[in-house]
Coordinates of C-alpha atoms and ligand atoms in Angstrom, one line a residue:
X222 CA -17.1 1.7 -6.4
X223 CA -20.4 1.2 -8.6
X224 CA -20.7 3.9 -11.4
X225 CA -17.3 4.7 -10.6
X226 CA -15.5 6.2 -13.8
X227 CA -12.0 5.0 -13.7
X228 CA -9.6 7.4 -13.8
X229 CA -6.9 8.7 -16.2
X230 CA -3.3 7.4 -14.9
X231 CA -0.7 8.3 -16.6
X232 CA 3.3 6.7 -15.2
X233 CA 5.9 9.6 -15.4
X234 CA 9.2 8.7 -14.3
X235 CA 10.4 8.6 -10.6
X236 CA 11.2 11.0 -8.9
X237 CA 13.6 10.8 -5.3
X238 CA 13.9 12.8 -2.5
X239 CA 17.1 13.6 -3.7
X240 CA 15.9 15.7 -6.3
X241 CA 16.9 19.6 -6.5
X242 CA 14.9 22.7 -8.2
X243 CA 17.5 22.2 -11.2
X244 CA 16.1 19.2 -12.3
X245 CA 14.2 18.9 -15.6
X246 CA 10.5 19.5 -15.3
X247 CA 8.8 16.0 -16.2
X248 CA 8.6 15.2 -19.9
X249 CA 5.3 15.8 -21.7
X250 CA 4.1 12.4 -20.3
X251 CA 1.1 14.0 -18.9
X252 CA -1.1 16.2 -21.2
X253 CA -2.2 19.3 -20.9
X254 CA -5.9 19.7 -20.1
X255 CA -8.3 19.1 -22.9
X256 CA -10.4 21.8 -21.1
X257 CA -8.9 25.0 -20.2
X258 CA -10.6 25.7 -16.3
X259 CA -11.5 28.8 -14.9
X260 CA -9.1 27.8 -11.7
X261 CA -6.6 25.9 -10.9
X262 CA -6.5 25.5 -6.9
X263 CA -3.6 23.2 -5.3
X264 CA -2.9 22.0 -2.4
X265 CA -1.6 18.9 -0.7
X266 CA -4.4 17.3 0.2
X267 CA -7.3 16.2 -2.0
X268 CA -10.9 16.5 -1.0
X269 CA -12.0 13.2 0.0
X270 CA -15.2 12.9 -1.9
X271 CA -13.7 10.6 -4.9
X272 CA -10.2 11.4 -3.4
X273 CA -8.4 8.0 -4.9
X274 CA -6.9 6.8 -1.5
X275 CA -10.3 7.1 0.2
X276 CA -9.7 6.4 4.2
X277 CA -12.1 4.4 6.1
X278 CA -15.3 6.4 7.8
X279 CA -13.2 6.4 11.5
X280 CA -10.0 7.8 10.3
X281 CA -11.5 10.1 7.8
X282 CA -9.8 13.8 7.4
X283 CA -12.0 16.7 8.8
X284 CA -9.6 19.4 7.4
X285 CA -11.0 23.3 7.2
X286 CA -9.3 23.0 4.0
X287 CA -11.6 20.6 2.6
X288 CA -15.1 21.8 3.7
X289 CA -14.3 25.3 2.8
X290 CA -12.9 24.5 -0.7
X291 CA -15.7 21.8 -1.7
X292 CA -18.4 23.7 -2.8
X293 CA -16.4 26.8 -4.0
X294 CA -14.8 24.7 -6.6
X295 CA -17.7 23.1 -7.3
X296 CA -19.6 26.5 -8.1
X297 CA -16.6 27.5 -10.1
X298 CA -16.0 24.3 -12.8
X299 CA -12.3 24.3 -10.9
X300 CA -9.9 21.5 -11.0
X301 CA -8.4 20.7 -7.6
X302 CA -4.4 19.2 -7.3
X303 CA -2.8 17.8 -4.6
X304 CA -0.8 14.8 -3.5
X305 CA -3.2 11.4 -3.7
X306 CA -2.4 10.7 0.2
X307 CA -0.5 7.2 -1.6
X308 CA 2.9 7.3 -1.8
X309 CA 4.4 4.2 -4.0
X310 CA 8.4 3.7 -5.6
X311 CA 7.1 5.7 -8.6
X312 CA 5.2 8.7 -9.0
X313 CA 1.8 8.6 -10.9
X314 CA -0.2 11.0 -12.0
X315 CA -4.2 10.6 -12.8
X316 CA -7.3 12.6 -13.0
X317 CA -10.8 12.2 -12.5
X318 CA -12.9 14.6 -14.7
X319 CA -16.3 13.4 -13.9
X320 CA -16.0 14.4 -10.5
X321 CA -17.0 17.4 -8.3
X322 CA -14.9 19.1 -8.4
X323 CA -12.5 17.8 -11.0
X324 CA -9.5 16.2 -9.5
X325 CA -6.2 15.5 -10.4
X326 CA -3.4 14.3 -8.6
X327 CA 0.0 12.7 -7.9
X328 CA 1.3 10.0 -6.0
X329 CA 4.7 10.4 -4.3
X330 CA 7.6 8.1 -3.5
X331 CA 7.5 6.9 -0.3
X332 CA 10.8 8.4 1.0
X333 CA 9.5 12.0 0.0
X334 CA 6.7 11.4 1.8
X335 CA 8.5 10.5 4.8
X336 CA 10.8 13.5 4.6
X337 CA 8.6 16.1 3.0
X338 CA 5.1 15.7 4.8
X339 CA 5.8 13.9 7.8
X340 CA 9.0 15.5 8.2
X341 CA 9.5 19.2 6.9
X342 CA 6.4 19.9 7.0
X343 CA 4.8 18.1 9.9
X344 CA 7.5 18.4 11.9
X345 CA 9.8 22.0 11.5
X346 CA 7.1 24.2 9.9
X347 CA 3.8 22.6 11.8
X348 CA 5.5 23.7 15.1
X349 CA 7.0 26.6 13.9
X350 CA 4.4 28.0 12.2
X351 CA 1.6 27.6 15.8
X352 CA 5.1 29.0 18.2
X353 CA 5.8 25.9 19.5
X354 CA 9.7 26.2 19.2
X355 CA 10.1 23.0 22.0
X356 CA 8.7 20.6 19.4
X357 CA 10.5 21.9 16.2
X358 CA 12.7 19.5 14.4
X359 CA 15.2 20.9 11.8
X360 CA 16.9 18.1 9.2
X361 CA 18.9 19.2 6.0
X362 CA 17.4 15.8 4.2
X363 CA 13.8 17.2 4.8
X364 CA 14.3 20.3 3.9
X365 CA 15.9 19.0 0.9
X366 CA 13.1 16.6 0.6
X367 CA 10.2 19.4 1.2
X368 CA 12.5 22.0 -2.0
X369 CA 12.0 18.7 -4.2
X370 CA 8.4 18.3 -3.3
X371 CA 7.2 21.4 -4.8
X372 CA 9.6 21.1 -7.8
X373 CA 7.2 18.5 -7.8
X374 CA 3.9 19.8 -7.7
X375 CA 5.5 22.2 -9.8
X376 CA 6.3 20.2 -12.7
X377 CA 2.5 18.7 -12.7
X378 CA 0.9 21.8 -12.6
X379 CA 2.4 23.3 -14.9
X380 CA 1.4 20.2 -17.4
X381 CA -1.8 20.7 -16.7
X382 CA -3.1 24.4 -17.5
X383 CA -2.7 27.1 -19.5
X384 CA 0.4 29.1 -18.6
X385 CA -1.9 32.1 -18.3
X386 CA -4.1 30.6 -16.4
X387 CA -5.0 31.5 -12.6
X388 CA -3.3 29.4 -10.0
X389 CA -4.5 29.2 -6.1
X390 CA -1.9 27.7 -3.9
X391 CA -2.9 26.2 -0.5
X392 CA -1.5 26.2 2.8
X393 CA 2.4 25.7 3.9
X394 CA 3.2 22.4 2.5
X395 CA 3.7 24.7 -1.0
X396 CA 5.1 28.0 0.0
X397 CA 7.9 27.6 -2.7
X398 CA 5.4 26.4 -5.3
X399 CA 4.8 30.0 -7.0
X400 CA 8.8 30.7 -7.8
X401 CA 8.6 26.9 -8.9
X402 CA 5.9 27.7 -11.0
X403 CA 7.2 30.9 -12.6
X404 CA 10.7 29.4 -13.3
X405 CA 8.9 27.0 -15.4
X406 CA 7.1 29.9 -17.4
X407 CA 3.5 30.2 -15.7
X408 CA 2.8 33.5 -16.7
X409 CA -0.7 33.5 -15.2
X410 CA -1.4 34.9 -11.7
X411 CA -0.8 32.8 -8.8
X412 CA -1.8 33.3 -5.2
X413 CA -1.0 31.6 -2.0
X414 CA -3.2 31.4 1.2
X415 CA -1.9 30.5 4.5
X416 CA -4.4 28.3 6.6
X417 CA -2.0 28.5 9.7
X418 CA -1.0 31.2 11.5
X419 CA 2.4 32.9 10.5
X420 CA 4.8 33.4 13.8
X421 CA 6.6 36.5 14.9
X422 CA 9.8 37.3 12.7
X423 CA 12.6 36.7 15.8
X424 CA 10.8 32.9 15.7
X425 CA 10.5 32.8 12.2
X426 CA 14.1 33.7 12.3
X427 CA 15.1 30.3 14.0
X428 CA 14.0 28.1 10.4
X429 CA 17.6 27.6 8.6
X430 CA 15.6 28.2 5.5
X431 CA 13.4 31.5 6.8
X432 CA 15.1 33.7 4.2
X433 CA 14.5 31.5 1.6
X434 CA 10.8 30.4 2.3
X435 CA 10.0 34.3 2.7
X436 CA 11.4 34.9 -0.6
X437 CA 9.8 32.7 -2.2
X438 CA 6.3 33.3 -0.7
X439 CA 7.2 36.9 -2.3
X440 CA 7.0 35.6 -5.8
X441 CA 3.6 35.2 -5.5
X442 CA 1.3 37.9 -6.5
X443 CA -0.9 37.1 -3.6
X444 CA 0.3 36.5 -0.1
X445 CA -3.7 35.7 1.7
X446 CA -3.5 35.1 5.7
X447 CA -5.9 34.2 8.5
X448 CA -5.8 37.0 10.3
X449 CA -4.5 40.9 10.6
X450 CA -1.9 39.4 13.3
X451 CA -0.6 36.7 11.0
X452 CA -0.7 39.6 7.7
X453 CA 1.8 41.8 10.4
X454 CA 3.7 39.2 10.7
X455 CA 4.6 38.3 7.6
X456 CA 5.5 42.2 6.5
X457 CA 7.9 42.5 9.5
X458 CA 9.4 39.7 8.2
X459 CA 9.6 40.7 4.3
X460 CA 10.9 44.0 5.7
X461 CA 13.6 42.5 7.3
X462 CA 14.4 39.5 5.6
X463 CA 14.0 40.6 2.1
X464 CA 14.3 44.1 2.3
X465 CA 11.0 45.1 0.8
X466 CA 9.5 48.7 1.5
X467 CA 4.9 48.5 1.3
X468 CA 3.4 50.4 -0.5
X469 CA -0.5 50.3 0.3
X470 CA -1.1 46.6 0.7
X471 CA 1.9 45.7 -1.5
X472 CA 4.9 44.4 -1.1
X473 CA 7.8 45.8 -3.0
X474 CA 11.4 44.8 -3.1
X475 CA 14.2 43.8 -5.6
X476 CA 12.2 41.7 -8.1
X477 CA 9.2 41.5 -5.8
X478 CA 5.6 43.2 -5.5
X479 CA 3.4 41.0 -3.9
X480 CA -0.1 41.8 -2.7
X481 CA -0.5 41.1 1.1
X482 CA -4.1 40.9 2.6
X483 CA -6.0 39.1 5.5
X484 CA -8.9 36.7 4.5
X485 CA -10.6 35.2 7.2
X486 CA -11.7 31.8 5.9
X487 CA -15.8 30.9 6.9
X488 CA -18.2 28.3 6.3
X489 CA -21.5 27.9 4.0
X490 CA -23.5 28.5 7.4
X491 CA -26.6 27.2 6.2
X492 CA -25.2 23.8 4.9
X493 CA -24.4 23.2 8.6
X494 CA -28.5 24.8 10.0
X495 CA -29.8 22.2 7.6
X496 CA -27.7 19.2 8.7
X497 CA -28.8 20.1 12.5
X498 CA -31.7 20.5 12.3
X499 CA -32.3 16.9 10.2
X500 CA -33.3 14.0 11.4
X501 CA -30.6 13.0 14.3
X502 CA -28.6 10.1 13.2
X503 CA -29.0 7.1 14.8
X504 CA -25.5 6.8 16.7
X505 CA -25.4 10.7 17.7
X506 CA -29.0 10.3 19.0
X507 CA -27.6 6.8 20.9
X508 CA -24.9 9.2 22.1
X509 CA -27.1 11.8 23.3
X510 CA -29.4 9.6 25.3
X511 CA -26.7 8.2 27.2
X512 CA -25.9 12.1 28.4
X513 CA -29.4 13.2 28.5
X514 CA -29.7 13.7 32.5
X515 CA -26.7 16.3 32.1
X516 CA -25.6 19.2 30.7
X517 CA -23.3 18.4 27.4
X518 CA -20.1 19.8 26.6
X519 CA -19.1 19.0 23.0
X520 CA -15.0 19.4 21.8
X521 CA -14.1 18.2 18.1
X522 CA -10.7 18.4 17.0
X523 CA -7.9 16.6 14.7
X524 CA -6.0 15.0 17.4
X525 CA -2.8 17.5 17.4
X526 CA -0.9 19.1 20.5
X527 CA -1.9 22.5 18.9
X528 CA -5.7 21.9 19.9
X529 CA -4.6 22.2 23.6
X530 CA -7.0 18.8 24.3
X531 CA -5.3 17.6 27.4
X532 CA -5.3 21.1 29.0
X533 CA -8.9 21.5 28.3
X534 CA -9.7 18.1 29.9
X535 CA -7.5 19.3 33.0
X536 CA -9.7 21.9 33.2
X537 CA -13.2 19.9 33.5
X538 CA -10.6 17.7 35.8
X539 CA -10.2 21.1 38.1
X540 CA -13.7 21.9 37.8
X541 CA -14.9 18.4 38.8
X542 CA -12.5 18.5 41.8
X543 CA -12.9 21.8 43.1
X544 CA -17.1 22.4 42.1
X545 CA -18.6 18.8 43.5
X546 CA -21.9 20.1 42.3
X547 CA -21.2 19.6 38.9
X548 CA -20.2 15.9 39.6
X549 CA -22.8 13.9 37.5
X550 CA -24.3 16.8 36.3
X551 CA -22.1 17.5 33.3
X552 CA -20.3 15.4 30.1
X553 CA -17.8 15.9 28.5
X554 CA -17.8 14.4 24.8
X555 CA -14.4 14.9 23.4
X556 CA -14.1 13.7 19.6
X557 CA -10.2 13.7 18.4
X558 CA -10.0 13.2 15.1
X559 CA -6.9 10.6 14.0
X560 CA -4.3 12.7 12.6
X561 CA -0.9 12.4 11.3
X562 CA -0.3 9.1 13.5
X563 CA 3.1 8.3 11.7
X564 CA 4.9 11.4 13.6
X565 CA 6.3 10.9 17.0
X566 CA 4.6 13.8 18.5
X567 CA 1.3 13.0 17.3
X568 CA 1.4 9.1 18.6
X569 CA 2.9 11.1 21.6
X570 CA -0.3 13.7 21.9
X571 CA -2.6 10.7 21.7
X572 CA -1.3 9.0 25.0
X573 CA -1.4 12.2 26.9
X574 CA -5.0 12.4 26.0
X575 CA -6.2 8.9 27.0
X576 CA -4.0 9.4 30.1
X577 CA -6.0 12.5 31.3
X578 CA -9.3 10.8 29.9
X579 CA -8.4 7.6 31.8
X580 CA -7.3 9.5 35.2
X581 CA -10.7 11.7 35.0
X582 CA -12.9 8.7 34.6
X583 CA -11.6 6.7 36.8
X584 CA -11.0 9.4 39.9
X585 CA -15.0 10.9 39.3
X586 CA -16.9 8.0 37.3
X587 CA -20.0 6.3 39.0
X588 CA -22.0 3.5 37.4
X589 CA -24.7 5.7 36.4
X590 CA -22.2 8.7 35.0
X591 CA -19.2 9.1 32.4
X592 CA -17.9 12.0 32.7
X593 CA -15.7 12.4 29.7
X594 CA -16.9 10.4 26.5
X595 CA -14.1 10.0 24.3
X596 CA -14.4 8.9 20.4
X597 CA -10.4 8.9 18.7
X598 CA -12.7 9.0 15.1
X599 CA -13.7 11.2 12.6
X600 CA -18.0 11.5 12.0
X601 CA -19.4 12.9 8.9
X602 CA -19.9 16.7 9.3
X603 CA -23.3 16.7 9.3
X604 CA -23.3 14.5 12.4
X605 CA -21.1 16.6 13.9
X606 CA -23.5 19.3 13.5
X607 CA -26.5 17.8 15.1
X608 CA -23.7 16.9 18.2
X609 CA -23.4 20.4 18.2
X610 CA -26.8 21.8 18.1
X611 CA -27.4 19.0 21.3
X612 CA -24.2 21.3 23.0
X613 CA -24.9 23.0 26.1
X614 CA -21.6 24.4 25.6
X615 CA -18.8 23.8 22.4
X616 CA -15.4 23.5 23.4
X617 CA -12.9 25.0 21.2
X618 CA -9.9 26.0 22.9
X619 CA -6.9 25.5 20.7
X620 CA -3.2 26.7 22.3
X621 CA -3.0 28.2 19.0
X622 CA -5.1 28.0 15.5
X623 CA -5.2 29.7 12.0
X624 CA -9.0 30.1 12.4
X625 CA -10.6 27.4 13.3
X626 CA -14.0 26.4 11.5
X627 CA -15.3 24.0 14.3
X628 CA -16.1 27.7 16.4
X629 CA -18.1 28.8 13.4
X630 CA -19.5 25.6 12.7
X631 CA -20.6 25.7 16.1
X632 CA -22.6 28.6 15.9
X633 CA -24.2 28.4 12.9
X634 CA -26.0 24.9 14.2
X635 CA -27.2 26.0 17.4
X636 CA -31.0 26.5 17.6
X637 CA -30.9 30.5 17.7
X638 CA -34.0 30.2 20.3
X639 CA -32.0 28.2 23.2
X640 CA -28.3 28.4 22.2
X641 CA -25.3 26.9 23.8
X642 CA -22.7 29.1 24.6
X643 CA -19.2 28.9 22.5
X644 CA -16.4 29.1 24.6
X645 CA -13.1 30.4 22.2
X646 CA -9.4 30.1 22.9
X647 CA -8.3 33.7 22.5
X648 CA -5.5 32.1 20.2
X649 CA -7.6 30.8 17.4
X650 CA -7.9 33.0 14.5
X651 CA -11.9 32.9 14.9
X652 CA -11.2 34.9 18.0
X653 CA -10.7 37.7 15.9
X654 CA -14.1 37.7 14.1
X655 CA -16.4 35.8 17.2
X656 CA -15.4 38.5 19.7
X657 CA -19.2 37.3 21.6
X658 CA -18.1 33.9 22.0
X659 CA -16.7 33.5 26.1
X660 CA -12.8 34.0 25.4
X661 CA -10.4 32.0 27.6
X662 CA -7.2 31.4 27.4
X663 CA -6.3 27.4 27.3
X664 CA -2.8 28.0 29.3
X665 CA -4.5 29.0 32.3
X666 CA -6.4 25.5 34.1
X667 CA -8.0 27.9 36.5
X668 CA -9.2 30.5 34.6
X669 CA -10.3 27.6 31.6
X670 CA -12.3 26.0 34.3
X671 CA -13.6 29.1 35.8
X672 CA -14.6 30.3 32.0
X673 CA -16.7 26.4 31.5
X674 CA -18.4 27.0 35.0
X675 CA -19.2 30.9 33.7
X676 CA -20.5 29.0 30.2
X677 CA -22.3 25.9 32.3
X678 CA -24.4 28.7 34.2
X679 CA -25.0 31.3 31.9
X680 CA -28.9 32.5 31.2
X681 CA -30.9 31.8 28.4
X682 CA -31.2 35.7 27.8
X683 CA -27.4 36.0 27.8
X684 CA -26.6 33.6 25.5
X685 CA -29.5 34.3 22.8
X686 CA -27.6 37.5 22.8
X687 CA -24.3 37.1 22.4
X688 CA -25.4 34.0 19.5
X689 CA -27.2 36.5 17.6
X690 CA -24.3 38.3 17.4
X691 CA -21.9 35.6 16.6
X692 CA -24.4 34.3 13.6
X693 CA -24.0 37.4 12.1
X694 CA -20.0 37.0 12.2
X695 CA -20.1 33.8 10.8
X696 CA -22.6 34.5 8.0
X697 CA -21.1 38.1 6.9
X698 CA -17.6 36.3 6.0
X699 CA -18.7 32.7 4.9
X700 CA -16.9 30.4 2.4
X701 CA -18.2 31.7 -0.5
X702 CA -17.2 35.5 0.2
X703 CA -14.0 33.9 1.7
X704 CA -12.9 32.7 -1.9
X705 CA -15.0 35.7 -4.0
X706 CA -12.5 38.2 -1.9
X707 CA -9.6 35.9 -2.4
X708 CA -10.0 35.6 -6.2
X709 CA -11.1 39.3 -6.7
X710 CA -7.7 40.5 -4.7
X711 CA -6.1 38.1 -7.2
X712 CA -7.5 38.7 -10.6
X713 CA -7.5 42.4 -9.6
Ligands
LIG114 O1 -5.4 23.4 8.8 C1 -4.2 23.1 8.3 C2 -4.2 21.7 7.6 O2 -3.0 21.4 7.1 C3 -5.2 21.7 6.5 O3 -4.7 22.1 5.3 C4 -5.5 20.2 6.4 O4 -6.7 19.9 5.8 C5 -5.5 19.8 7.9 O5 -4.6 20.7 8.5 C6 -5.2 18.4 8.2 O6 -3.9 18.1 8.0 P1 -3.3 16.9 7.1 O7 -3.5 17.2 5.7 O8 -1.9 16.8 7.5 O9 -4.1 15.7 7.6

């Protein structure tokens, strides 16, 4: 890349899935940061700005992770950790300082990667995690594999700040990370917030491992969730798996006081008013012409069964067959983001998409009229947001979500003077904060379809109101009070 700097990378030795918490944490072959930073944050994945294993445009990540973190860090001099997205027979480390924000990373070996990430985590705590107990998978290897993963991240971190410095952990590929951390001597605080949502204890209770993953979350000294459902969760769960008694918002039990609190994660709202109301992009604005004579119903999504894609689809399906009048008088554009193609359930999720896609098209499609447009790739975001401020109506209707940032990107591009109407999966976590958006539930065909004909028809006085309302959702808890709650609750 021109202007590129190269990065730092620095060998250390290999590390195998078959390593355990008691192994040695890495020799000095990394050194510690020249500059001390104000935060460290950590998480799997690395934004993909100067991220080193940079995907091509189409199969680029659109993680909530990623565009909530980006410009918090930035504001904050942070440095951001995670795993490169490479995997290779040794494990590397490297960092690239003259980035924003500052990066560092590892690689991991291949076969961690395969049991850790694609396994453990993708395939037991992913399901687990959204209640989906039909498409858990539960291995002793991967669990092994997922304990020597954050040993992992462990030992990196903890060669690259200050022992007393602040540490933010991301998300449940790291829920062990803290008590990693803390055997190694990090004397700093370190918090942990939880993207996903967090399932009811009796499911919860079906993980091998529960007691030990709620144990360890409990080392941190902040526990942050989505939602006051997910925060209840977790308590019932430290009540009865670890015997802890709360006191206020903490957490206390043998060893343990951990702050608990819900932190609905938000957006930079006007970031996404600016990149709407730009210039349209030449292929969103080819896009748009070919729907122009109809009313446009936008869904974006990572392709994963937890979106609840195919049952939406069936639902414009049931609308098409039982209301002919909206026959060429609506489109559907459906974009599904490539995700997590290596697991069997994802590669599985794909084909029942392009099935219903297929079987829609074909059964109501005339010359003149697509009814369902689908894209399997990722666009930039701020395309995304000019596809959403063209949106008679945004589709988000997840089976089950942590938040969801698509539903508040949504609403923060429409044009506040002729809005389209945001029709919410009760089940996302934004449901809890966008209570104007048109709930549904995503289990129900009928009632999806009846809710899209309800949003298809609704008056221009109806939904200036309820947007005005949602905008003010989405701008009183954006990103940046999002992390200024998280850290204050932290550093507190
Ligand atoms: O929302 C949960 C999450 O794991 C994010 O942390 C991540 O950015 C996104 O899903 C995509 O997942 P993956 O990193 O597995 O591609």
């Amino acid at each position: 890349m021109a202007g590129r700097i190269r990065p730092r990378r620095i060998v250390v030795p290999e590390v195998t899935a078959a390593a355990t918490e008691t192994s040695a944490p890495a020799a000095s072959f990394v050194p510690k940061a020249r500059r001390l930073r104000r935060l460290l944050v950590v998480s799997n994945r690395l934004p993909d700005l100067r991220s080193p294993a940079l995907p091509d445009e189409r199969k680029r990540p659109v993680g909530g992770l990623v565009s909530a973190l980006q410009p918090v860090l930035a504001a904050r001099d942070g440095l951001w950790f995670g795993w490169s997205g490479r995997s290779g027979p040794t494990r590397l480390f490297g960092m690239d300082d003259a980035s924003h924000p500052a990066l560092a990373w590892i690689d991991l070996p291949s076969e961690l990667v395969r049991d850790y990430y694609n396994g453990f985590c993708n395939r037991a705590l992913w399901p687990l995690l959204h209640s989906f107990p039909s498409r858990m998978h539960f291995r002793d290897d991967e669990w092994t594999a997922y304990v020597a993963a954050n040993e992992a991240f462990a030992d990196a971190v903890s060669q690259i700040v200050a022992d007393d410095a602040p540490v933010w952990v991301h998300d449940f590929h790291l829920l062990l990370a803290g008590a990693a951390l803390r055997r190694r001597g990090h004397r700093g605080r370190i918090g942990l917030f939880l993207h996903v949502p967090f399932p009811s204890p009796d499911l919860l209770a079906t993980l091998p491992w529960h007691a030990r993953v709620v144990s360890d979350m409990l080392r941190f000294d902040l526990v942050g969730f989505q939602t006051p459902g997910d925060l209840d969760h977790f308590r019932r769960a430290a009540r009865a798996v670890a015997g802890c008694h709360q006191r206020g918002d903490v957490l206390i039990g043998d060893g343990v006081r951990a702050r608990t609190g819900a932190f609905p994660i938000g957006i930079i709202p006007e970031d996404i008013r600016e990149d709407a109301s730009a210039q349209t992009n030449e292929e969103i604005g080819a896009l748009l012409r070919t729907t122009a004579s109809t009313q446009l119903v936008v869904g974006v999504d990572r392709l994963d069964y937890t979106k609840g894609i195919p049952e939406r689809l069936c639902a414009v399906e049931r609308l098409l067959d039982r209301s002919p009048e909206w026959r060429g008088k609506v489109s559907v554009v459906q974009v599904s983001v490539p995700s997590r193609a290596e697991v069997p359930e994802y590669a599985e999720e794909r084909r029942r998409v392009e099935h219903v896609v297929g079987r829609i098209n074909g059964e109501f499609g005339e010359a003149h009229w697509t009814p369902v447009r689908y894209l399997y790739r990722s666009y930039r975001r701020s395309h995304l947001a000019q596809l959403y401020r063209a949106a008679d109506v945004g589709l988000v209707t997840p089976l089950r979500d942590g938040m969801n940032l698509v539903a508040k990107e949504f609403v923060a591009a429409q044009d506040p003077r002729c809005p389209g109407v945001l029709l919410l999966s009760r089940f996302a976590g934004a449901a809890v904060e966008l209570r104007d958006a048109l709930l549904t539930n995503p289990f129900h065909v009928d009632g999806l379809a009846a809710d899209l004909d309800r949003a298809l028809r609704m008056d221009e006085d109806e939904r200036r109101a309820r947007h005005a309302r949602l905008l003010e959702a989405v701008e009183r808890t954006n990103a940046a009070t999002w992390a200024d709650s998280f850290l204050r609750a932290l550093e507190g």
